[in-house]
XYZ file of C-alpha atoms in Angstrom:
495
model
C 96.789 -44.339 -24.009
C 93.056 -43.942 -23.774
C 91.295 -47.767 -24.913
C 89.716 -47.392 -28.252
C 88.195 -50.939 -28.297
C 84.879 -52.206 -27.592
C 83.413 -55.988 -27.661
C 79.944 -56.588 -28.802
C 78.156 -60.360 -28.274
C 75.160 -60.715 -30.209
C 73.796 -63.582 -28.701
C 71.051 -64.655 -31.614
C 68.687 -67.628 -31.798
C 70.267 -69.957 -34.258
C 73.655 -68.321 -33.649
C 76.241 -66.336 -31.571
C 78.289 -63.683 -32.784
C 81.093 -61.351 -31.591
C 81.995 -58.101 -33.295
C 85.421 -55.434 -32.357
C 84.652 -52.336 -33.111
C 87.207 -49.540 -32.888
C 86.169 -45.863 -31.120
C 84.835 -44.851 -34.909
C 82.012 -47.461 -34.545
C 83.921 -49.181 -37.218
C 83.917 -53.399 -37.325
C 87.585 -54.555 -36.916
C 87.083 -58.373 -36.593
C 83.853 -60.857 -36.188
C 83.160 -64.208 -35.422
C 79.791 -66.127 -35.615
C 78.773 -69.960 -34.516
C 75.527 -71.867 -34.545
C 74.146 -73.631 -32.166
C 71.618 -76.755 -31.629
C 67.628 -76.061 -31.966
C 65.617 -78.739 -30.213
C 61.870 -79.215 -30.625
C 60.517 -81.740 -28.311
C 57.109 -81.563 -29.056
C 55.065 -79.517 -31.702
C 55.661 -75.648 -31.087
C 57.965 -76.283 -28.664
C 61.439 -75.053 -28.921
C 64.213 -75.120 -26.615
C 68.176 -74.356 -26.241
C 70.613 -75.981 -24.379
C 72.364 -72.835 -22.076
C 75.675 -74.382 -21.904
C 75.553 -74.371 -25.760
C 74.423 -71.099 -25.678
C 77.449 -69.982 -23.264
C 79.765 -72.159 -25.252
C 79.441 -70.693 -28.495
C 79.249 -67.027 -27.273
C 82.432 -67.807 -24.856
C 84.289 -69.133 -28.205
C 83.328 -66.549 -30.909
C 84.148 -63.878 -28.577
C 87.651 -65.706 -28.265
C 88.212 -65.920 -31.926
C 87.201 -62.296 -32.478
C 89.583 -60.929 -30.252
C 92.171 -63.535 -31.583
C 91.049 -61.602 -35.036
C 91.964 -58.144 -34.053
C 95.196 -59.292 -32.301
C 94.008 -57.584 -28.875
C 93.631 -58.823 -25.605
C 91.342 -58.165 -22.374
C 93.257 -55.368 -21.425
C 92.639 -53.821 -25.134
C 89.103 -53.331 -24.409
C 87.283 -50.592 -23.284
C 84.183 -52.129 -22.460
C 82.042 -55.293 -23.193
C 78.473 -54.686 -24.788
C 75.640 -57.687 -24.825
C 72.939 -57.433 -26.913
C 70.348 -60.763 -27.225
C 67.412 -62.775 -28.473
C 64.813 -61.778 -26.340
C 62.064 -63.150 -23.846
C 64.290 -66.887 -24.163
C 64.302 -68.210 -20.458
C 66.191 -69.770 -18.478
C 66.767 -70.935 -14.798
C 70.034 -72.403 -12.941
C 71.485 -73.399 -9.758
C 72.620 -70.146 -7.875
C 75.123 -72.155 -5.982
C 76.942 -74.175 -9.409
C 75.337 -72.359 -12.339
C 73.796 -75.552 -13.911
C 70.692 -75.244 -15.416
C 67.880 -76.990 -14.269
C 66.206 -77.146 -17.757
C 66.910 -76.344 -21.147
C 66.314 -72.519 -21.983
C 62.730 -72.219 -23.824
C 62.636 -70.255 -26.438
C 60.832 -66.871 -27.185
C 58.935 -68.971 -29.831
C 57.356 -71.691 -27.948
C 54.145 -71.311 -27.811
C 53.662 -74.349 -24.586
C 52.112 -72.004 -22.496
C 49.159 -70.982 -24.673
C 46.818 -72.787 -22.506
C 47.938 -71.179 -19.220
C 47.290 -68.080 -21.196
C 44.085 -68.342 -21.767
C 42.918 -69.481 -18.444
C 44.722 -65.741 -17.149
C 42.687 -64.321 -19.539
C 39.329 -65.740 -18.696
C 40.303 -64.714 -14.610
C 40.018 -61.597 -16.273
C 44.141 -60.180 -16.009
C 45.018 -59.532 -19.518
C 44.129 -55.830 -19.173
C 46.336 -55.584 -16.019
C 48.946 -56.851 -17.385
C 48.975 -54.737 -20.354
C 48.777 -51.813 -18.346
C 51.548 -52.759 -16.171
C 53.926 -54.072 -18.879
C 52.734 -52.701 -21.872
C 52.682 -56.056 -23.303
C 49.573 -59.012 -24.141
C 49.305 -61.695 -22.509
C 51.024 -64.022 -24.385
C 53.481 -67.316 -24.742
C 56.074 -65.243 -26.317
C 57.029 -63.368 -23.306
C 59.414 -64.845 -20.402
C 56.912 -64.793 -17.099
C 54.573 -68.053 -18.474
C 57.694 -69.955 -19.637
C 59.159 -69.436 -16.229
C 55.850 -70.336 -14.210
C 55.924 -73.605 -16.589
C 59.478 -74.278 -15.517
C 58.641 -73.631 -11.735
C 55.811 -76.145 -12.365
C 57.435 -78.846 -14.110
C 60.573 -79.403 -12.484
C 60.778 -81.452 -9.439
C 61.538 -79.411 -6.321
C 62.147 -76.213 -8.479
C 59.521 -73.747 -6.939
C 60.432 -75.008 -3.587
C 63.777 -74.275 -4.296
C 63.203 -70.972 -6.020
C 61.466 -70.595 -2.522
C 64.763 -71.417 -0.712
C 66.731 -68.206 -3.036
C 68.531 -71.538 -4.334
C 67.937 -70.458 -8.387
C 68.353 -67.516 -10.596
C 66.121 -66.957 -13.242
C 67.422 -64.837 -16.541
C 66.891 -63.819 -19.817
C 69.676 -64.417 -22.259
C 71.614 -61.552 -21.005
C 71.484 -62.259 -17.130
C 72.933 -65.479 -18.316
C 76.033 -64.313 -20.038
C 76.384 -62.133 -17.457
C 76.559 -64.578 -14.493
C 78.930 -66.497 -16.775
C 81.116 -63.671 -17.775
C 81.169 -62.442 -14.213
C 81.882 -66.124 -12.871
C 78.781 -65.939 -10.597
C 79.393 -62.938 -9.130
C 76.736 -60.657 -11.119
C 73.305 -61.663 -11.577
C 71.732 -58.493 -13.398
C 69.780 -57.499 -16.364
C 68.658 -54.492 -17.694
C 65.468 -52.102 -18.166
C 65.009 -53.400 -22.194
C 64.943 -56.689 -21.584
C 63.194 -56.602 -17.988
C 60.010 -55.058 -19.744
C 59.862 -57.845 -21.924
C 59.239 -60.620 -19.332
C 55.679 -59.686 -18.110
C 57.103 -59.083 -14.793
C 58.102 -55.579 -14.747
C 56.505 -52.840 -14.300
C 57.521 -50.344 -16.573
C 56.167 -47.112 -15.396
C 57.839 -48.004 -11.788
C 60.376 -49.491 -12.968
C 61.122 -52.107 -11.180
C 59.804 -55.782 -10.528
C 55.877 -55.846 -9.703
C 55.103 -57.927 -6.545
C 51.212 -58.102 -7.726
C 52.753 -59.641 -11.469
C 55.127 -61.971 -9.292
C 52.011 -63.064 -7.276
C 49.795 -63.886 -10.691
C 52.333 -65.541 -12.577
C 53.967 -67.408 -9.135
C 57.245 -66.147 -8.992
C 59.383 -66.250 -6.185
C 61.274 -62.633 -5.893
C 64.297 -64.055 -4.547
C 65.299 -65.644 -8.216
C 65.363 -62.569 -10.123
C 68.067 -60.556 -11.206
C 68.776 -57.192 -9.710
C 67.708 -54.039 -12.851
C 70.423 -52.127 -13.886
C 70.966 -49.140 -16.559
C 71.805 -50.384 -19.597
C 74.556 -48.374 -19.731
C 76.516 -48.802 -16.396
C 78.713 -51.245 -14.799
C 77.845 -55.007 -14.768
C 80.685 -56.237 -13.369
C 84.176 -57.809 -14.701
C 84.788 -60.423 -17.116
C 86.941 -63.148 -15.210
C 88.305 -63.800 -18.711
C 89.292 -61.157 -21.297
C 91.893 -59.606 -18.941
C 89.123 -57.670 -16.634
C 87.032 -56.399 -18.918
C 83.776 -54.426 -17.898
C 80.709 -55.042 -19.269
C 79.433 -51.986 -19.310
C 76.274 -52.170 -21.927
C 73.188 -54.129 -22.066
C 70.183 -54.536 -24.339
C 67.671 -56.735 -25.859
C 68.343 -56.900 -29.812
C 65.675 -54.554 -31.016
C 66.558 -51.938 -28.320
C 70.233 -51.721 -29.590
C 69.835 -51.545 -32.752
C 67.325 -48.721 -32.332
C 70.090 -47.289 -30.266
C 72.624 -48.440 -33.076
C 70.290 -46.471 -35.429
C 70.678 -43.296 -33.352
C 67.679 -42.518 -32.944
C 68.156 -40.528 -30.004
C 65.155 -38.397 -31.083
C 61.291 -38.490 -29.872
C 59.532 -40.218 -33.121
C 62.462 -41.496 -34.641
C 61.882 -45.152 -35.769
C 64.112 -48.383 -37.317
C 62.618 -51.188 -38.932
C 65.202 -54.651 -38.741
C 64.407 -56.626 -41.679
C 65.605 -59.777 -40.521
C 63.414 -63.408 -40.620
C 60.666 -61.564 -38.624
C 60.432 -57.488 -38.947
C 60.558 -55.416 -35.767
C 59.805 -52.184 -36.448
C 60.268 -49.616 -33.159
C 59.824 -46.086 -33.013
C 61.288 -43.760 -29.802
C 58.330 -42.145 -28.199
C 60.290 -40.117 -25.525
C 60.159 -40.610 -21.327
C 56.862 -41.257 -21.480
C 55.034 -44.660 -21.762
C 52.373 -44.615 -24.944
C 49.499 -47.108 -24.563
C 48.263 -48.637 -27.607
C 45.002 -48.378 -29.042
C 46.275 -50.416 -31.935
C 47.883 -53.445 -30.576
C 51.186 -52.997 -30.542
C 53.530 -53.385 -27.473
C 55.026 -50.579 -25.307
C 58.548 -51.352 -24.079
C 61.333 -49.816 -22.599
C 63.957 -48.788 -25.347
C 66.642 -48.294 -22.624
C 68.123 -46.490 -19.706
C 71.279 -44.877 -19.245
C 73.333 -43.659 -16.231
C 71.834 -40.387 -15.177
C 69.051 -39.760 -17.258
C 65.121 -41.059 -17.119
C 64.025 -44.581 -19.409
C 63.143 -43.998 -22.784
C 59.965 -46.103 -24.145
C 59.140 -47.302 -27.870
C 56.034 -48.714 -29.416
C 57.188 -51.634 -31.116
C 55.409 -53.916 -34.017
C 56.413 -56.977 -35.007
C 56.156 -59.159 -38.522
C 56.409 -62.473 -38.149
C 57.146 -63.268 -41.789
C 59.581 -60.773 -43.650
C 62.725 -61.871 -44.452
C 61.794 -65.710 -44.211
C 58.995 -65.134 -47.185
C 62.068 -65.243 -49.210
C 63.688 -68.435 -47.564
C 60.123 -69.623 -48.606
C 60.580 -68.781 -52.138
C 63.970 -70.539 -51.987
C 63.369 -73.791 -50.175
C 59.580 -73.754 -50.198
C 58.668 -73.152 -53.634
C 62.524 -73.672 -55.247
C 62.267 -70.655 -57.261
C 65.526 -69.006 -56.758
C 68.630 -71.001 -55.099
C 69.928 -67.939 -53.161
C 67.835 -65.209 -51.364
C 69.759 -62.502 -53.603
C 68.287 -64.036 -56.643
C 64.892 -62.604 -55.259
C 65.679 -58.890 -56.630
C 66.048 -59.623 -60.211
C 63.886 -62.139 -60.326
C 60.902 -59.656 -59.159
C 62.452 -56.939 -60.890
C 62.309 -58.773 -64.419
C 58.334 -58.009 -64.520
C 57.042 -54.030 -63.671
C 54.244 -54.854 -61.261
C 52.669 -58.198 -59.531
C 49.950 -58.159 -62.295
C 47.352 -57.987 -59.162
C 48.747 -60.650 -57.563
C 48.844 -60.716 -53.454
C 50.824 -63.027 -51.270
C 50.103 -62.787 -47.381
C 52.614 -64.952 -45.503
C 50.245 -65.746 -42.602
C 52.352 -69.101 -43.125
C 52.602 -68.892 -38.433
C 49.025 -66.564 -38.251
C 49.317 -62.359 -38.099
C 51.240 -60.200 -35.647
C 50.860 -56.674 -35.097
C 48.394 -54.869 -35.386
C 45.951 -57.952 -36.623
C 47.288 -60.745 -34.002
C 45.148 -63.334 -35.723
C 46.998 -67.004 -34.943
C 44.094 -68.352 -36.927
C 45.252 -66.699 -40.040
C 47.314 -68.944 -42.742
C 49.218 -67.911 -45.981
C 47.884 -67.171 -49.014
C 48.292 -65.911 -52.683
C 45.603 -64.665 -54.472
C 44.921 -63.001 -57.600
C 46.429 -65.606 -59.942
C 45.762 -66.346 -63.353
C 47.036 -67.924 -66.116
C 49.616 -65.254 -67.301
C 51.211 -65.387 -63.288
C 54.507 -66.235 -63.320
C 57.087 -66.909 -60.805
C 58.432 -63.503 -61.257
C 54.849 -62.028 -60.505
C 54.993 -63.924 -57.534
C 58.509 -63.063 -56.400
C 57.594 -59.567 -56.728
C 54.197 -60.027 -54.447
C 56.506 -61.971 -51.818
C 59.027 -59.080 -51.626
C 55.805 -56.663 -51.468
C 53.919 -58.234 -48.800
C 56.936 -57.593 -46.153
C 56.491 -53.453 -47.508
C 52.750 -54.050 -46.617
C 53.277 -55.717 -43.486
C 55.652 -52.562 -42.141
C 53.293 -50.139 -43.754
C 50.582 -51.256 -41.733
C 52.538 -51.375 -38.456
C 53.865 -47.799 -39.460
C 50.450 -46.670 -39.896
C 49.240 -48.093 -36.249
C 52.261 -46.021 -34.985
C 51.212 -43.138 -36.243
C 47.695 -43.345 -34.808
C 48.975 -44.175 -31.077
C 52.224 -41.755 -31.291
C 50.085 -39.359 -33.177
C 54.137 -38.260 -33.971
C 54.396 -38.028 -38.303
C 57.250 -40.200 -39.435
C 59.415 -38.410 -41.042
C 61.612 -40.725 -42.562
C 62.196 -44.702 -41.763
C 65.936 -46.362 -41.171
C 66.441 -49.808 -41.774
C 68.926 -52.911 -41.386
C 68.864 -56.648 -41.164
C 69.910 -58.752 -44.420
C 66.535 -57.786 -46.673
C 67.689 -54.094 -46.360
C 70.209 -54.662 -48.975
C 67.307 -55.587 -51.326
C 66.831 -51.990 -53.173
C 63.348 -53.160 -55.061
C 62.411 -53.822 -51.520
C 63.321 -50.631 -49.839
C 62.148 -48.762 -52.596
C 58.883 -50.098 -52.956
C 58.742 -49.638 -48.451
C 59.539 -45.703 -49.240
C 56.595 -45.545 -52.024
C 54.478 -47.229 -49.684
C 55.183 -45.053 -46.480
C 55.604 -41.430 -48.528
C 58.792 -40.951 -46.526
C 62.227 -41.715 -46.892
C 63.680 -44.757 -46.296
C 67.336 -44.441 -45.102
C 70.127 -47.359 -45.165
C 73.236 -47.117 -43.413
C 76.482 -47.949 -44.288
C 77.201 -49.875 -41.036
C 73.806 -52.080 -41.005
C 75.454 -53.912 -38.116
C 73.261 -51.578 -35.970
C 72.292 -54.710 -33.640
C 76.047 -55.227 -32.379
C 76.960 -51.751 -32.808
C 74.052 -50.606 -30.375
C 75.895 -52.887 -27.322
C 78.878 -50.912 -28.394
C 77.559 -48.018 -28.731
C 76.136 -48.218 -25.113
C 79.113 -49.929 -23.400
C 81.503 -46.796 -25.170
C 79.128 -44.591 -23.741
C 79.683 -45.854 -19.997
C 83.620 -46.318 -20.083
C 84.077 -42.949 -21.908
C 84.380 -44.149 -25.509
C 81.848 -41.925 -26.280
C 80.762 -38.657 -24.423
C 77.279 -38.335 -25.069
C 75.227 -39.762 -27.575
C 75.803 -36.495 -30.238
C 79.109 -37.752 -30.628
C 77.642 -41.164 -31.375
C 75.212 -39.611 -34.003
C 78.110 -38.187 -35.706
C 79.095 -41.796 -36.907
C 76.171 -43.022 -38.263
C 77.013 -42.595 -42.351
C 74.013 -43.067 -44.799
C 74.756 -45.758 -47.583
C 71.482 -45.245 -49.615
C 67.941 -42.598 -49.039
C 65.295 -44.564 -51.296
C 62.747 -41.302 -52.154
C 59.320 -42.145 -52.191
C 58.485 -42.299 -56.173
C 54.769 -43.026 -56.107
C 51.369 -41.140 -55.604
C 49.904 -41.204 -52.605
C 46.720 -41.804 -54.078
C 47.782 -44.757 -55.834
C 49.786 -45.842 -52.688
C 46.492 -45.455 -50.462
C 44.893 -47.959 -53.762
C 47.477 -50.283 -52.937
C 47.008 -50.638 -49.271
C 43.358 -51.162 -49.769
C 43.995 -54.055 -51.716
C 46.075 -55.453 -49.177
C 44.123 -55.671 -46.436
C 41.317 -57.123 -48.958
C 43.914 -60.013 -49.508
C 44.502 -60.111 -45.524
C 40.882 -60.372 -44.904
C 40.835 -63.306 -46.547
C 43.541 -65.130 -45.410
C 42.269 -64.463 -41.514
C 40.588 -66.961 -39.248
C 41.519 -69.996 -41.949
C 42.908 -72.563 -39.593
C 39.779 -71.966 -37.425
């Protein structure tokens, strides 16, 4: 009988989750665990990699345990992870040599800007398609290389492997016998070149990388080797977190786009085999590659505050005691009564990038309320995707047609609602909003024969909810105006 179950491990940065889903894309068991944040110093943040493995080992365990299957059950394996996280270990044991630093530490900013004043932040970009910035892997491996004793010698000697998150659950699945990683999360370590596709020797040179410790590029959708546990079990798909759940989100089209509404928002948008550069400062990345067919790229934006404006509210302000209570709470008033919150509470992403910038509210008088300014937090995570759709659109120069959506603030309809009136398209929720998991299925089902092309994976994807865009466009144009009024002033504060 044909094997009609695949295993997804969402390897997240507080926590690691396994899903089963059957061949209908449908979730038959889960597991999740959390896992230790450290923060030696300010801005610094780290994870321990055997936590990272242990948790991931264990929830994958319990899931299976869940659905009552075994190794031999499975069709496939899909990964799927927090992205530009780092790590380095012992080729010959598999200990790591330091604690994995995360795709939030911001250590390296100094290194940063002396690459920047040797003048090789345009380089880079054009290579990578990213800025030259802490938040990607290369400077928190250089940092490693420099601040452990012996490691660059030894990194020298082909004695360590360096990973992302998913080279790291692969050497462990494998049992050292796979070192690999794939095109998604390649592109997102300054080190790859992502028209060539493959690991840039002039990159390696800049950022003082030995060759010898990275792992070899596959397709995302391929073989990765067997799992020494789970009864054999291929892993067969691979991809950062935003990559699969654009995949997850079907869009298989050129110009189709997903915004994840999750702490952060990442919005990306397909833009076809093609790299786009960005005259608006976003990032170009590589969506994915599968078996037989060229790389697909994406422009991709990123908010640094969306979902987590409304942890503020909760623990922060202590207006509501459960993010849920957000919705009728902002709902209980019609408007903000021109009040505007920008949660620069971390500085700006995309398109401002402004680490200078700092949170505030403004508009207030003596009628605001705590409604009004529930309302004007949910808002400002609309305004914040509105502007990154609008960037899109300019670089792209490919009209949205409509927007689909996940993560946990998805489910708010006020939210969505307002995000549709804002963009003048529709904004579509699906009834799987898993799309993050689902897109590691999705791409391991495609590579064992789960799936035989990915038509018959757009035939799963179900709509819950289309929120229709409900407001003038004159009055939404009004609306963005005032926004980046609000934004203007909140930039360049902590200067």
């Amino acid at each position: 009988m044909p094997k009609r179950y695949l295993l997804a491990l969402d390897q997240g940065t507080t926590s690691s989750r396994a899903i089963v889903f059957n061949a209908d894309g449908e979730s038959v068991a889960s597991a999740q665990r959390e896992f230790t944040q450290f923060f030696p110093e300010s801005g610094w943040i780290e994870h321990d990699p055997n936590d990272i493995w242990a948790t991931q080992n264990a929830v994958a365990a319990e899931a299976m345990g869940k659905a009552s299957l075994r190794g031999r059950d499975l069709a496939g394996v899909g990964i799927t992870n927090q992205r530009e996280t780092t790590l380095v270990w012992e080729r010959k044991t598999g200990r790591p040599i330091h604690r994995a630093i995360v795709w939030q530490d911001r250590r390296t900013s100094k290194y940063c800007d002396r690459m920047h004043s040797e003048g090789k932040a345009n380089d880079i970009t054009q290579k990578t398609g990213l800025r030259l910035d802490p938040y990607f892997s290369g400077t928190k491996l250089h940092w490693i290389l420099d601040h452990v004793d012996g490691a660059r010698k030894a990194a020298e000697r082909g004695e360590l492997c360096f990973g992302t998150v998913d080279s790291w659950l692969i050497w462990n699945l494998t049992g050292g016998a796979v070192h690999a990683t794939d095109p998604s999360n390649a592109s997102r370590t300054l080190l790859y070149n992502i028209h060539e596709g493959q690991w840039d020797e002039e990159l390696l040179e800049w950022f003082g990388v030995p060759h010898e410790m990275l792992p070899e590029v596959r397709t995302s959708s391929g073989d990765f080797g067997e799992c020494t546990d789970f009864g054999g079990a291929t892993i067969a798909g691979v991809a950062g977190d935003q990559h699969a759940a654009l995949f997850g989100q079907t869009c298989f089209k050129k110009g189709t786009a997903k915004n994840t509404y999750g702490t952060g928002c990442f919005l990306l948008q397909q833009t076809g085999e093609k790299p786009i550069a960005s005259k608006n400062h976003l990032l170009t990345t590589i969506a994915w590659q599968t078996k037989g067919r060229r790389r697909k790229y994406a422009l991709e934006g990123s908010v640094f505050m969306g979902g987590a404006v409304i942890q503020w509210l909760r623990d922060g302000l202590r207006m509501i005691h459960t993010a849920s209570e957000s919705e009728p709470l902002a709902a209980s008033v019609p408007d903000t009564d021109g009040v505007m919150l920008v949660p620069a509470f971390t500085g700006l992403g995309a398109p401002h990038w402004d680490p200078t910038a700092r949170g505030a509210i403004v508009g207030l008088t003596r009628g605001t309320t705590a409604a009004h300014i529930a309302r004007a937090a949910l808002e400002s995570i609309a305004f914040q995707s509105a502007e990154l759709l609008e960037a899109m659109n300019a670089d792209s120069g490919i009209a949205l047609k409509e927007l689909r959506v996940d993560g946990g603030a998805s489910r708010n309809d006020l939210l969505m609602q307002f995000q549709a009136d804002l963009l003048g398209v529709p904004v579509i929720r699906p009834q799987n909003t898993e799309t993050t998991a689902l897109g590691a299925a999705y791409l391991a089902g495609l590579a064992t024969g789960v799936f035989a092309d990915e038509k018959a994976i757009s035939e799963q994807w179900k709509i819950d909810r289309t929120f229709e865009p409900a407001m003038s466009s004159d009055e939404a144009t009004e609306k963005m105006g005032v926004w980046r009024d609000a934004v203007s002033r909140a930039k360049g504060w902590a200067k």
